[in-house]
PDB file of C-alpha atoms in Angstrom:
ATOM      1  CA  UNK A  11      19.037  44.192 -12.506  1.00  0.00           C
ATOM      2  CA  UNK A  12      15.864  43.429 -14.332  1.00  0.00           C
ATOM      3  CA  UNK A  13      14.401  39.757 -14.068  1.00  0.00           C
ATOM      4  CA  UNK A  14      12.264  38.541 -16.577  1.00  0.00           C
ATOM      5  CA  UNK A  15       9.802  35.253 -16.761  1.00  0.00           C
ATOM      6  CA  UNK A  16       7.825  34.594 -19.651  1.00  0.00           C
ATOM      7  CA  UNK A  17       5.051  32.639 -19.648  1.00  0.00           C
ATOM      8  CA  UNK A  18       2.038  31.665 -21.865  1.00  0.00           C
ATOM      9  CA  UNK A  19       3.709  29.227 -24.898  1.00  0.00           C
ATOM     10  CA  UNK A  20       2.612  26.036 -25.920  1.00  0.00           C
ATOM     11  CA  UNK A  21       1.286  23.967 -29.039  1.00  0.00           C
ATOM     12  CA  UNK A  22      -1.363  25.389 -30.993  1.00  0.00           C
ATOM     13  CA  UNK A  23      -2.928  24.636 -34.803  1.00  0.00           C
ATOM     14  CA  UNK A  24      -2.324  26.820 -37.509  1.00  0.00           C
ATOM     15  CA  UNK A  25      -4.896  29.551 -37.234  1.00  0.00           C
ATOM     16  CA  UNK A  26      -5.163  29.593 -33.436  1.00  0.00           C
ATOM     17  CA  UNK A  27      -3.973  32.101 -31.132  1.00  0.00           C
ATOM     18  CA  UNK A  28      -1.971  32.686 -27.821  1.00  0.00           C
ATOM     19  CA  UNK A  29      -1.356  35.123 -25.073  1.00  0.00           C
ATOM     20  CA  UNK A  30       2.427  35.407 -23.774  1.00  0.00           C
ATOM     21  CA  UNK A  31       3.212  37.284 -20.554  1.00  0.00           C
ATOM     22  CA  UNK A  32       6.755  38.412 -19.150  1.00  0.00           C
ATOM     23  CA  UNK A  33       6.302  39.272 -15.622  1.00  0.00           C
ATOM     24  CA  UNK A  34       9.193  41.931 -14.243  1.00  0.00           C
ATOM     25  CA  UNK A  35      10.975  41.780 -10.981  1.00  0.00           C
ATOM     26  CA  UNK A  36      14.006  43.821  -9.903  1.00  0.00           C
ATOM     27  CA  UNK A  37      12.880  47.086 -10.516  1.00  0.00           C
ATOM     28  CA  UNK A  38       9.854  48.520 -12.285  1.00  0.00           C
ATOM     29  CA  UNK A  39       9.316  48.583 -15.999  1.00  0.00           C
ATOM     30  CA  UNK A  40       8.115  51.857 -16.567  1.00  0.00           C
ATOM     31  CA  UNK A  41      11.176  53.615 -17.417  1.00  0.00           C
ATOM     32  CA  UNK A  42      12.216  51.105 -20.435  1.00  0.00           C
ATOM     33  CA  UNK A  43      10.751  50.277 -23.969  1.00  0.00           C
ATOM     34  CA  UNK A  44      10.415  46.586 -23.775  1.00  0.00           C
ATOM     35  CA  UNK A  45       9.954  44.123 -26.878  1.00  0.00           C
ATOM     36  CA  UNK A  46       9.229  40.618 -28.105  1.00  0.00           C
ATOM     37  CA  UNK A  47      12.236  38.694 -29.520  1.00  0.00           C
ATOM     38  CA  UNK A  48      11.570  35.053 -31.345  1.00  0.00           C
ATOM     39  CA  UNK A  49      14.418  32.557 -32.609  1.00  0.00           C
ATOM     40  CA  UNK A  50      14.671  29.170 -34.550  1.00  0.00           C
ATOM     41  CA  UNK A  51      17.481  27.457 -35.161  1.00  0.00           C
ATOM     42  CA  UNK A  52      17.226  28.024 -38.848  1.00  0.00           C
ATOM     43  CA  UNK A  53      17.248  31.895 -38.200  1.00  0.00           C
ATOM     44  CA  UNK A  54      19.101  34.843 -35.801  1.00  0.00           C
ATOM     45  CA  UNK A  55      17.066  35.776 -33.147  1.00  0.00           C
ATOM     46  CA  UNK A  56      14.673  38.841 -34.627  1.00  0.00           C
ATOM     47  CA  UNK A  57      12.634  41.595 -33.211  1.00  0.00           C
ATOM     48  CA  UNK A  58       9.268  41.084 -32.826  1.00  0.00           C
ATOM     49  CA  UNK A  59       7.129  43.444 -31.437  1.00  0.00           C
ATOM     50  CA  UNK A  60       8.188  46.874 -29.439  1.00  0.00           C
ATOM     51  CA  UNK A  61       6.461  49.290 -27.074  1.00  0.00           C
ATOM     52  CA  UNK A  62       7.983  52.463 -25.787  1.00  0.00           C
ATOM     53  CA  UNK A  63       8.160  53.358 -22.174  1.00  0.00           C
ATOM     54  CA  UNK A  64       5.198  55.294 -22.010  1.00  0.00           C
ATOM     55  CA  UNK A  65       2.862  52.509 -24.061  1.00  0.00           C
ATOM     56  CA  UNK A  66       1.971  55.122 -26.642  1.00  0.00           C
ATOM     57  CA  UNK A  67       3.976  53.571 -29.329  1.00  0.00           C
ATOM     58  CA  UNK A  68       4.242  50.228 -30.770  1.00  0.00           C
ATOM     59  CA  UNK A  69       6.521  48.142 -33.371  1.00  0.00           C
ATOM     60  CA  UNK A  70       5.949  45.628 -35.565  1.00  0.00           C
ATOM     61  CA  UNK A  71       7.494  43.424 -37.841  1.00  0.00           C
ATOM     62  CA  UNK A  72       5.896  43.059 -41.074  1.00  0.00           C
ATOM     63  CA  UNK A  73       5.384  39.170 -40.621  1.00  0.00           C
ATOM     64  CA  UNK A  74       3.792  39.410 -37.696  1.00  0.00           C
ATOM     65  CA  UNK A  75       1.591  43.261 -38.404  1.00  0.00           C
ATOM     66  CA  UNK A  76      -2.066  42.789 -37.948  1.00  0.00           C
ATOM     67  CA  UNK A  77      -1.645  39.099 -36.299  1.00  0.00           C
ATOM     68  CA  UNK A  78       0.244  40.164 -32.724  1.00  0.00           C
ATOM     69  CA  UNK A  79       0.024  42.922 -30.234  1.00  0.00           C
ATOM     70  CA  UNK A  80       1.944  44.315 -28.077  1.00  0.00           C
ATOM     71  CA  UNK A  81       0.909  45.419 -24.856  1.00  0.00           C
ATOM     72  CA  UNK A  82       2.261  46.972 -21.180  1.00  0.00           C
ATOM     73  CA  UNK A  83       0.678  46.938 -17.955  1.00  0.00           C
ATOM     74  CA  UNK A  84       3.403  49.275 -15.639  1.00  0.00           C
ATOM     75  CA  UNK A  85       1.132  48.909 -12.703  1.00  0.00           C
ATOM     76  CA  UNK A  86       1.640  44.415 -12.864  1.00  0.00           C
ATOM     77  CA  UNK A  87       5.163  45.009 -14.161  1.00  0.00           C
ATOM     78  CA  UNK A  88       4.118  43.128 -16.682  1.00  0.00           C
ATOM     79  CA  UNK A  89       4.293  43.368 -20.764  1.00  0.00           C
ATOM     80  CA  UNK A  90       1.927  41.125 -23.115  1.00  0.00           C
ATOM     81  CA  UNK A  91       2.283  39.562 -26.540  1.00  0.00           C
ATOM     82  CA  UNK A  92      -1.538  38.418 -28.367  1.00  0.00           C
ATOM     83  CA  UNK A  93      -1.017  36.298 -31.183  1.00  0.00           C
ATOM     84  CA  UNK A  94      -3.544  35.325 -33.588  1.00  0.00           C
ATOM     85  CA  UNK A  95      -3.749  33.708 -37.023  1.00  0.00           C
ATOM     86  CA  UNK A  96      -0.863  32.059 -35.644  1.00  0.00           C
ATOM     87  CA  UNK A  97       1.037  30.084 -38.416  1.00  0.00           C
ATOM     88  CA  UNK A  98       3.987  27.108 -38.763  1.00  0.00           C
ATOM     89  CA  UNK A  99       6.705  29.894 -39.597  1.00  0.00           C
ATOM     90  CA  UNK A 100       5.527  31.704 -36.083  1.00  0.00           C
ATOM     91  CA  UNK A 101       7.103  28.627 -34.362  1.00  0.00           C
ATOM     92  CA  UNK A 102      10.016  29.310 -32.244  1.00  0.00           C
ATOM     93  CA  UNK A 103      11.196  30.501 -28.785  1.00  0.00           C
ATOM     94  CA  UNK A 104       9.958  33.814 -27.597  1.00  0.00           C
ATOM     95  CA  UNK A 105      11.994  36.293 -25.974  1.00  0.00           C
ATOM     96  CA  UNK A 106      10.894  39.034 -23.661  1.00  0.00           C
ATOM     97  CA  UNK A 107      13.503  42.113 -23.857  1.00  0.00           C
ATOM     98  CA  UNK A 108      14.233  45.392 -21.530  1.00  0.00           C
ATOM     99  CA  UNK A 109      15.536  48.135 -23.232  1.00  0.00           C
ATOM    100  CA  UNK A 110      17.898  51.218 -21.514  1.00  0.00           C
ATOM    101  CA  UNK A 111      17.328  54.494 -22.431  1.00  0.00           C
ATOM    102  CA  UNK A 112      21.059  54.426 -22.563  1.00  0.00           C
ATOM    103  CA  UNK A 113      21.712  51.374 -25.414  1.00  0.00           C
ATOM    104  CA  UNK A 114      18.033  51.875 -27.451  1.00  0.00           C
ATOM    105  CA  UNK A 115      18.922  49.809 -30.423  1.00  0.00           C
ATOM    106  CA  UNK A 116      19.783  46.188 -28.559  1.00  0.00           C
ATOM    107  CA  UNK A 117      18.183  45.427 -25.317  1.00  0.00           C
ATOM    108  CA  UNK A 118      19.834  44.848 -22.039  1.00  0.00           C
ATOM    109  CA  UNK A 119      18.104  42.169 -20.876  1.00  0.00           C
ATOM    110  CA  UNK A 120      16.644  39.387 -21.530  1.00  0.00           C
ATOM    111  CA  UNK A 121      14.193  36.384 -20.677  1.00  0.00           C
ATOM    112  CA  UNK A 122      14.545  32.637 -20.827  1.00  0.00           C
ATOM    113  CA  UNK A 123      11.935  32.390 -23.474  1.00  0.00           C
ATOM    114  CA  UNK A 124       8.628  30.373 -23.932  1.00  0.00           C
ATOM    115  CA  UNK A 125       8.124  27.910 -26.846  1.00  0.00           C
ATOM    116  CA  UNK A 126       5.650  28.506 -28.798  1.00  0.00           C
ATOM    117  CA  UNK A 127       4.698  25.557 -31.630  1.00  0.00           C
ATOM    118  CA  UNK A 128       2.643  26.209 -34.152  1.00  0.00           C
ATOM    119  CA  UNK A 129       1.153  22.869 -35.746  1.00  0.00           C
ATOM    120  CA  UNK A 130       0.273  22.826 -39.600  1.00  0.00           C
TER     121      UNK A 130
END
């Protein structure tokens, strides 16, 4: 069982920037792609931003391509999202995601999300 805890969200004006963390605990990270989830309640909850196991590659969406960046630190059991340029559609909860090699397309689990407000 993987536990996840983000962290990081908050209320920020349009054009400023945050740092989210998800902090692992259960097992270690380093055998699963992890990724970024966001939801409103106007919208589904859509894929973000996603890093393979190894950290070598990375996914964007288009909305968000240039702005955010994923990153992984195995060693902290930790996985990072930097936003920047942040804008009023970027509001909504975030969701930190575990993929198994076993079910790549949806992830297994999940986080309990951090808000993240985006003021115009």
């Amino acid at each position: 069982q993987v536990h996840l805890v983000e962290s990081g969200g908050g209320l920020v004006q349009s054009g400023g920037s945050l740092s989210l963390s998800c902090a692992a605990s259960g097992r270690t990270l380093s055998t699963y792609d992890m990724g970024w989830f966001r939801q409103t309640p106007q919208k589904e909850r859509t894929l973000v931003a996603r890093i393979g196991w190894s950290g070598s590659s990375t996914y964007y969406a288009a909305s968000v391509k240039g702005r955010f960046t994923i990153s992984r630190d195995d060693a902290k059991n930790t996985v990072y999202l930097r936003t920047t340029v942040l804008k009023p559609e970027d509001t909504a909860v975030y969701y930190c995601a575990a993929y198994s090699r076993s079910r790549p397309s949806w992830p297994e689990y999940w986080g309990q999300g951090t808000q993240v407000t985006v003021s115009s």
